[in-house]
Coordinates of C-alpha atoms and ligand atoms in Angstrom, one line a residue:
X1015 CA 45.8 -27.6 -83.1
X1016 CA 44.5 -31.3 -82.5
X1017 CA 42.0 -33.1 -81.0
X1018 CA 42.7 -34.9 -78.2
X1019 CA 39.3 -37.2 -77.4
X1020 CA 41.5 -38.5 -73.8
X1021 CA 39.6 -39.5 -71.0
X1022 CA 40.1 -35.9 -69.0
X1023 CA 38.9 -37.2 -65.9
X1024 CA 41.5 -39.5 -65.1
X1025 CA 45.0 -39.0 -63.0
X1026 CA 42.1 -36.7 -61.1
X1027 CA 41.6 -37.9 -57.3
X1028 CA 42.1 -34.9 -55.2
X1029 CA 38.9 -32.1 -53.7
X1030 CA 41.0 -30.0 -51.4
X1031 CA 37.6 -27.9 -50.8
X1032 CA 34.3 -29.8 -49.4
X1033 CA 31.6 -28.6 -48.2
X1034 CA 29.7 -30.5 -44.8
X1035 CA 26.7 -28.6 -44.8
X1036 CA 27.1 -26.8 -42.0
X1037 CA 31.0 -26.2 -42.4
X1038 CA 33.5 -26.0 -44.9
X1039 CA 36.4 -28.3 -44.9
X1040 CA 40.0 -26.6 -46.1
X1041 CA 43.1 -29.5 -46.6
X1042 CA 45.5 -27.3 -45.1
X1043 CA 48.1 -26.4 -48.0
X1044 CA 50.7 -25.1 -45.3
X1045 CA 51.0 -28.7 -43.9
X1046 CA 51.6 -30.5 -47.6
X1047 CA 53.4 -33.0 -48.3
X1048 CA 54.3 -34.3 -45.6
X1049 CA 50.7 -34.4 -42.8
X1050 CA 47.2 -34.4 -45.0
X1051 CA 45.4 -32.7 -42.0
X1052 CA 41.9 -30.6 -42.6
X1053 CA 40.7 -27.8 -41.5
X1054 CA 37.1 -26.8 -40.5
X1055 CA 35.6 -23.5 -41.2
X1056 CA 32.4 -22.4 -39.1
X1057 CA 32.2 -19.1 -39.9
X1058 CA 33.1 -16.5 -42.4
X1059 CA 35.7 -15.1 -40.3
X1060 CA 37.5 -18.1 -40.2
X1061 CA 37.2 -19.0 -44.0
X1062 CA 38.9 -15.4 -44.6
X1063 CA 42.0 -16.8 -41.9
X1064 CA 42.1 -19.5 -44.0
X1065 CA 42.5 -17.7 -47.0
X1066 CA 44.9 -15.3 -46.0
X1067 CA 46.9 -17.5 -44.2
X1068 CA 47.2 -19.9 -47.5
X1069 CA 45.5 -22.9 -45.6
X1070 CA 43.4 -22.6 -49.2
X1071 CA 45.4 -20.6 -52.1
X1072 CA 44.8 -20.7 -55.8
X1073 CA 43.0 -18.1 -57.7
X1074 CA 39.3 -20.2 -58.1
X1075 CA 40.1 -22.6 -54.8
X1076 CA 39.8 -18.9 -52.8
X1077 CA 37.0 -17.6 -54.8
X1078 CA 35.0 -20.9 -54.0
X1079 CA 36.1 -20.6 -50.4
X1080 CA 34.7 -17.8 -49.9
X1081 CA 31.6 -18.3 -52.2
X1082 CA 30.8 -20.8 -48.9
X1083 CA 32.0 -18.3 -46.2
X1084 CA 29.1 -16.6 -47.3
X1085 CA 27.2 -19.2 -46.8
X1086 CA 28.2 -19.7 -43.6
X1087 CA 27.4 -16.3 -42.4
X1088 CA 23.8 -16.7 -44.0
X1089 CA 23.2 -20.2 -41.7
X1090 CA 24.5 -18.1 -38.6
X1091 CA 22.4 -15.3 -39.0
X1092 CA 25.7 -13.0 -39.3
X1093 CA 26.3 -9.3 -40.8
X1094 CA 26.5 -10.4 -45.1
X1095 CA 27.7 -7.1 -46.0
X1096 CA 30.4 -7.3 -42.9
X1097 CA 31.3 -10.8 -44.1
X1098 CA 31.5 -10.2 -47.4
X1099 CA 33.9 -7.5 -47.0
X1100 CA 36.2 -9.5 -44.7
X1101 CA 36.5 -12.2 -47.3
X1102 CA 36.7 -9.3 -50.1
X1103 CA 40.2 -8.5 -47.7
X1104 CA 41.8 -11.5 -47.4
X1105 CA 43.6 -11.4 -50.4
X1106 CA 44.0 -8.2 -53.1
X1107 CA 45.4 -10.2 -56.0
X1108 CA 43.0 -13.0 -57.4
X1109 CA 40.1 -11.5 -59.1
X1110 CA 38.1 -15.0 -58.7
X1111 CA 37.7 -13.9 -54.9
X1112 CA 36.5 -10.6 -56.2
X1113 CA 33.8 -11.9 -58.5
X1114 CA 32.8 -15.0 -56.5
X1115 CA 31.4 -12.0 -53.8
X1116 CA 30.2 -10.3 -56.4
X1117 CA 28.0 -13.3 -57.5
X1118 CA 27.2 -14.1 -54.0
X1119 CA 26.2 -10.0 -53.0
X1120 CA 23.9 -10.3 -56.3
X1121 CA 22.1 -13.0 -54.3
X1122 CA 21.9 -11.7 -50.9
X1123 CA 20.8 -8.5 -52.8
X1124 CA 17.8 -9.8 -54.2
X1125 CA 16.7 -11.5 -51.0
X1126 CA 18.1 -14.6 -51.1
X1127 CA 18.2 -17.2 -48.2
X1128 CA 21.0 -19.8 -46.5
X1129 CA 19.7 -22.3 -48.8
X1130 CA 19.5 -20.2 -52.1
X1131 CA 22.8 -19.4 -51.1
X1132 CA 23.9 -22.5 -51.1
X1133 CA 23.0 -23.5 -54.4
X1134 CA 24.6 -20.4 -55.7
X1135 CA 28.3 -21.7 -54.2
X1136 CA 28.0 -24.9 -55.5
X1137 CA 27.1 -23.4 -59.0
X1138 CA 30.6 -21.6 -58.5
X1139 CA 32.2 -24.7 -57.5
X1140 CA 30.6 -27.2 -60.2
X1141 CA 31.0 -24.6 -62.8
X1142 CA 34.5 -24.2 -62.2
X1143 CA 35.3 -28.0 -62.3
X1144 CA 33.3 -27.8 -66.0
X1145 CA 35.8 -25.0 -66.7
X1146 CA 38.7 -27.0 -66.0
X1147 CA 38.1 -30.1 -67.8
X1148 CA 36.9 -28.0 -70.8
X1149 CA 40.2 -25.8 -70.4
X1150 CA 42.1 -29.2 -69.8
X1151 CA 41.1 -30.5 -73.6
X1152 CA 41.2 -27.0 -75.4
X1153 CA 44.8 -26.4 -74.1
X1154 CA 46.6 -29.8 -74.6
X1155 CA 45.2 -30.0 -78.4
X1156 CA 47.9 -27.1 -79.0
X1157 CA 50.9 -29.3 -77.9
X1158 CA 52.8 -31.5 -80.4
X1159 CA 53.4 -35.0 -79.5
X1160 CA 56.4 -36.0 -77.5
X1161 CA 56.3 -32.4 -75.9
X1162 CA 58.0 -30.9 -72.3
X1163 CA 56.3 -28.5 -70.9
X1164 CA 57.1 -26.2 -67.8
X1165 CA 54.7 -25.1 -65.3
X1166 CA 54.9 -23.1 -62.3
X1167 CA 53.4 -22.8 -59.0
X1168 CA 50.3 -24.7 -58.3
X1169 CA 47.3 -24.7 -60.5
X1170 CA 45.8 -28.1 -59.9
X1171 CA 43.2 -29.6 -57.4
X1172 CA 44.9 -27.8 -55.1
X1173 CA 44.0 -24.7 -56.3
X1174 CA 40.5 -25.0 -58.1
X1175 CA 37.7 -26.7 -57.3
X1176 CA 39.5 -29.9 -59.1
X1177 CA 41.6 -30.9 -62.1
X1178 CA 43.1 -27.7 -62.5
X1179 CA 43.8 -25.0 -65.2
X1180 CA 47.6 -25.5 -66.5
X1181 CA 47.8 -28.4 -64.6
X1182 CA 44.2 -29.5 -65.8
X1183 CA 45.6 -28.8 -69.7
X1184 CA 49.2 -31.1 -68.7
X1185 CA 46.5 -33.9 -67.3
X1186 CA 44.7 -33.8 -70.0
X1187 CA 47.9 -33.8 -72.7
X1188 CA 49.4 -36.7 -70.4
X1189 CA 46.4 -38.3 -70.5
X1190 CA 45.7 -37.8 -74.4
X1191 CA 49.8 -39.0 -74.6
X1192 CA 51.0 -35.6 -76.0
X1193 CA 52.2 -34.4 -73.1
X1194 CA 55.3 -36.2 -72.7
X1195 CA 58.0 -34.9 -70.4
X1196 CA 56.7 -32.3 -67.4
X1197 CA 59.0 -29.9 -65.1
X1198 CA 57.7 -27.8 -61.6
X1199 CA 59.3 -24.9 -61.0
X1200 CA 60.3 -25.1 -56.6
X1201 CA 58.1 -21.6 -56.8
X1202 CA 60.3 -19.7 -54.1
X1203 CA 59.7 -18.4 -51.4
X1204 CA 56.0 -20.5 -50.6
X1205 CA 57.4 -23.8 -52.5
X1206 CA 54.0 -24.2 -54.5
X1207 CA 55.8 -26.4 -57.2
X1208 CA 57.9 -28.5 -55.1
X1209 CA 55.6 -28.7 -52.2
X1210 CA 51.8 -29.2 -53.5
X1211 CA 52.5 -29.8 -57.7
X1212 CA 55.0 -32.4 -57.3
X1213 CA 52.6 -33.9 -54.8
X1214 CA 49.7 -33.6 -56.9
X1215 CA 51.4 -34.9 -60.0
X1216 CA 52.5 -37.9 -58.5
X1217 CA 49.7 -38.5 -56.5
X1218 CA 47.4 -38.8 -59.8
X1219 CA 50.3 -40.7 -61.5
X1220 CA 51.6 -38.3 -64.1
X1221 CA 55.7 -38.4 -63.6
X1222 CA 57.0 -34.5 -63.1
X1223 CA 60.8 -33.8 -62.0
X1224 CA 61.3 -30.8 -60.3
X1225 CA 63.5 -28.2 -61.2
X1226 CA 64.9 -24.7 -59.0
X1227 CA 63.3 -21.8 -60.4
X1228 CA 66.8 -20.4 -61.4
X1229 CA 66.9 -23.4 -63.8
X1230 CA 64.7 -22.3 -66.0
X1231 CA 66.5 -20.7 -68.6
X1232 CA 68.9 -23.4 -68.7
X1233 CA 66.2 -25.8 -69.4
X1234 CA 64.5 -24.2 -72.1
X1235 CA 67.9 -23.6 -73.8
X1236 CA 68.5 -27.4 -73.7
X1237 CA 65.4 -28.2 -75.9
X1238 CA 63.7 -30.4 -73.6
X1239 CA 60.6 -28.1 -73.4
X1240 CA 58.4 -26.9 -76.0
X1241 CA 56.2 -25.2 -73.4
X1242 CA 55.7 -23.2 -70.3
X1243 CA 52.0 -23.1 -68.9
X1244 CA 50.8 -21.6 -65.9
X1245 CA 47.5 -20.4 -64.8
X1246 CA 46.8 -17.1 -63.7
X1247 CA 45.6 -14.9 -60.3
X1248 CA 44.2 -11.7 -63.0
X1249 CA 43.6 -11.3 -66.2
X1250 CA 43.6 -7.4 -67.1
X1251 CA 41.3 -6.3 -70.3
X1252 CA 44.3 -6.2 -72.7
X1253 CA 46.0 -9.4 -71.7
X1254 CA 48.5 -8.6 -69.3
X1255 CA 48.2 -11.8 -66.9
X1256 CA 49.0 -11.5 -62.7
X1257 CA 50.6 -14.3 -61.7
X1258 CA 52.5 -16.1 -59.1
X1259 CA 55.9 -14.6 -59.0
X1260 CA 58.5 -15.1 -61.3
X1261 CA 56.2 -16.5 -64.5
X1262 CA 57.0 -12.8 -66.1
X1263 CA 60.7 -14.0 -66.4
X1264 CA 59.5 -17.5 -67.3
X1265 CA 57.6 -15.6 -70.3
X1266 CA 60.7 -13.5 -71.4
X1267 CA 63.1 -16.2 -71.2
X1268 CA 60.4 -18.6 -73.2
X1269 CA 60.1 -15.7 -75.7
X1270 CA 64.1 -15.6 -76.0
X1271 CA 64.4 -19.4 -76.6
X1272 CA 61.4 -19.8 -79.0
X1273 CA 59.3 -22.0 -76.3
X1274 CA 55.7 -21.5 -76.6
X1275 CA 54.3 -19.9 -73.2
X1276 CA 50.4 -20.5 -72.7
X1277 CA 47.9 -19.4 -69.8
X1278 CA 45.4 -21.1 -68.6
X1279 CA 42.4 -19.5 -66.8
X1280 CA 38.7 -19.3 -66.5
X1281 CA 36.4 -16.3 -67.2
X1282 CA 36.7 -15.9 -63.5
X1283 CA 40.2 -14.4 -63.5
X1284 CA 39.1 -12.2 -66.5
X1285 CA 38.7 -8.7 -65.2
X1286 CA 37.8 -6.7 -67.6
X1287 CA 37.4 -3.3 -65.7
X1288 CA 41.0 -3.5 -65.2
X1289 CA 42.8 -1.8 -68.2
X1290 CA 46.1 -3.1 -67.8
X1291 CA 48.5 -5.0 -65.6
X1292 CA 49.7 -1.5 -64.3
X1293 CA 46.2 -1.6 -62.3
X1294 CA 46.7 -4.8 -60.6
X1295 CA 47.3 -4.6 -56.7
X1296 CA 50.4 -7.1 -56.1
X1297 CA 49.9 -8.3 -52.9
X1298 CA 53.3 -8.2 -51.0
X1299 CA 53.6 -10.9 -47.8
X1300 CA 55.6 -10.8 -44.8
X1301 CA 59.8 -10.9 -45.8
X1302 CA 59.7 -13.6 -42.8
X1303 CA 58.4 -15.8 -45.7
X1304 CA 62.1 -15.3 -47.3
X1305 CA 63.8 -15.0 -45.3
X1306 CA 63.5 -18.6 -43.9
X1307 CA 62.5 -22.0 -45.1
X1308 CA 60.5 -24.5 -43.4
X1309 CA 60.5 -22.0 -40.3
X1310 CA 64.0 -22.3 -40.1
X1311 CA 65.8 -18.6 -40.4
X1312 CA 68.4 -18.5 -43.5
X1313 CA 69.3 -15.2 -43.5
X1314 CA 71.4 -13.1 -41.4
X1315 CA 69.5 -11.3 -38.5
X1316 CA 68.7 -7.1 -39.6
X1317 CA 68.8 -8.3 -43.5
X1318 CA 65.4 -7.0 -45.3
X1319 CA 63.5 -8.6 -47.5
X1320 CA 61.1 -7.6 -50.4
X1321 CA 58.3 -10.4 -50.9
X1322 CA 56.2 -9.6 -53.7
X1323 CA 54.2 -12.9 -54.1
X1324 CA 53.2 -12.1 -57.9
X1325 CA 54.2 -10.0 -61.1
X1326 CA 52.1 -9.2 -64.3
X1327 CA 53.6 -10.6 -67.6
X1328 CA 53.1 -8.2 -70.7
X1329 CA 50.5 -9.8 -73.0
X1330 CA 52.8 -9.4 -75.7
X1331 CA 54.5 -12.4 -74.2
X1332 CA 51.8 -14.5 -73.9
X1333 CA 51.2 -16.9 -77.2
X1334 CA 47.8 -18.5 -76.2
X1335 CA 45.1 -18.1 -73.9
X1336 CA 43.1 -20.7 -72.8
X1337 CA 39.6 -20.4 -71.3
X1338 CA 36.4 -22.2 -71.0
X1339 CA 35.1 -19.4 -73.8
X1340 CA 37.9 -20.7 -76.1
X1341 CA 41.2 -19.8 -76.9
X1342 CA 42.8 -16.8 -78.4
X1343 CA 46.0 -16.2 -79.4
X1344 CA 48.2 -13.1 -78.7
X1345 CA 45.9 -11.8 -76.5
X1346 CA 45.0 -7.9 -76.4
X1347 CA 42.1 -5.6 -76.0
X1348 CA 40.4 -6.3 -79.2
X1349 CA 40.5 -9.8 -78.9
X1350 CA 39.2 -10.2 -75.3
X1351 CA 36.3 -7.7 -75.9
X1352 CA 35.4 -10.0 -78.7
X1353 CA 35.6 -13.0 -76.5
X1354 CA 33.9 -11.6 -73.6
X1355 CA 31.6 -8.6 -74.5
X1356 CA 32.0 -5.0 -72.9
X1357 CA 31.2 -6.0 -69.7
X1358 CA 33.3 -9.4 -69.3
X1359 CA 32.6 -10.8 -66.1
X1360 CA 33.0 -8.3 -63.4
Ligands
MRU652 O1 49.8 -17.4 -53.7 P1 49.0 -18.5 -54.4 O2 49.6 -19.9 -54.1 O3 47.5 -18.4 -54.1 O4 49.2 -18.2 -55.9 C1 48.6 -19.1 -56.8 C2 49.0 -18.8 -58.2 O5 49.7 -17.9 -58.5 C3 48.4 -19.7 -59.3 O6 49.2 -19.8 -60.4 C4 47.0 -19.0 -59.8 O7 46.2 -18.7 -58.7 C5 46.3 -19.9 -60.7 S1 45.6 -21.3 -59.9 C6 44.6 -22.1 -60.9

């Protein structure tokens, strides 16, 4: 491990989640690359639409979302405990939504106002940024110079409340010159990597070539990567990590061809009253998302389709895990109750 001393905050221009004050305003993911149009939010309801209908994705990005859906119903005078438990639905997989409401229901338990409320979803969101950039340095002092890594899905900007997790920790190993060759997975069926990394990337100036997630395999057998990193949706208590489909074969195939595989997540995604990946509710999505691309049908008319949208990888697989507590490598029970305590962060 190394010490990187880069500049973390640069290749960094992108907030995809603002708050107005009296409205919360969403880029609209579904729209990316091609139309940077925003969405406004005016009441809990709608952040929940949002999140479910991916206009904000990204395991902290929905947490913080709804952190300020909260909000929202608070200024309006609405039902909390109703709000809170139609945000709680919008998604079953990220655990950050999970303990975001937690955080927020502590609040409105002990009598807290709009206003007090507000401060309490901004702590989520500035904390979370503070994760990121601490993540971003901690991660990219593991990678060897003149490295390739391979990440997957989106875990940038778009997804947090800025910088990112993997992709914080390949900003901050581009930035610190470690970092020197990066590939994005397409991340079928949603396009994530091609769609909103590639975009991201090259937005903030860091070069990225893009690669079909069949290629994978191929790649890592031609030696140009010495790393995959992704982020992660759950974290279970032993290691296992939920995340977007198809990292779990990105993590036996970097296991067969001696490439390093790293997450990258904060304590938010730990869930520690979740024994193992076994636990984890996958959340399945409408085959329609497969069965087409770009709302154009592909497939024959009658054919099904079977859209789980994430899978657990074994924490056997997993080499090192990054979080804003610090790293640990091979992650299992032992070594996450020592990082985190009994009661972790849920
Ligand atoms: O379905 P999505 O796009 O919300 O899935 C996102 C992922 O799987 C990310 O890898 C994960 O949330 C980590 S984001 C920092």
């Amino acid at each position: 491990m190394r010490e990187t001393g880069a500049d973390t905050s640069v290749h960094d221009s992108l907030r995809a989640v603002q708050w107005r004050g009296d409205g919360l305003r969403l880029l609209d993911q579904r729209r990316l690359p091609f139309e940077e149009t925003w969405l406004d939010c005016r009441n809990a309801g709608e952040v929940a639409r949002a999140i479910r209908d991916l206009v904000v994705r990204g395991a902290p990005a929905i947490g913080i979302a709804a952190a300020w859906g909260v909000v929202l119903a608070a200024q309006r005078g609405d039902d909390l405990d109703a709000a809170m438990a139609t945000l709680r639905a919008a998604r079953p997989t990220a655990v950050n939504l999970m303990a975001a409401l937690d955080r927020m229901g502590s609040c409105v338990a002990s009598g807290a106002d709009a206003g007090v409320l507000a401060r309490e979803a901004q702590a989520i969101q500035d904390e979370d940024l503070a994760a990121n950039r601490a993540m971003g340095a901690m991660g990219a002092a593991w990678i060897a110079p003149g490295s390739g890594v391979l990440t997957h899905c989106n875990t940038g900007s778009l997804a947090t409340s800025g910088f990112g997790t993997a992709l914080g920790v390949i900003r901050a190993g581009y930035a610190s010159g470690t970092i020197a060759r990066v590939y994005a997975g397409e991340t079928r069926p949603w396009l994530q990597g091609a769609r909103l990394t590639m975009w991201e990337l090259q937005r903030d100036g860091i070069p990225a070539t893009l690669i079909a997630d069949s290629a994978a395999s191929h790649l890592m057998k031609s030696g140009q990567v010495q790393w995959v990193i992704v982020g992660a949706d759950r974290i279970a208590a032993n290691g296992d990590t939920a995340n977007k489909i198809g990292t779990y074969q990105l993590a036996i195939a970097a296991r067969h061809h001696g490439v390093k595989f790293m997450v990258v997540a904060p304590s938010t995604t730990v869930d520690l009253a979740t024994v193992s990946g076994d636990a984890i509710d996958i959340e399945l999505r409408d085959p329609d998302e497969l069965l087409g691309c770009a709302g154009r049908r592909m497939v024959a008319d009658g054919a099904l389709a079977w859209n789980p949208v994430f899978d657990v990888t074994p924490h056997e697989l997993v080499d090192v895990l990054v979080t804003e507590r610090g790293v640990v490598t091979q992650p299992d029970t032992a070594a996450l109750r020592a990082l985190f305590g009994q009661s972790g962060t849920r």
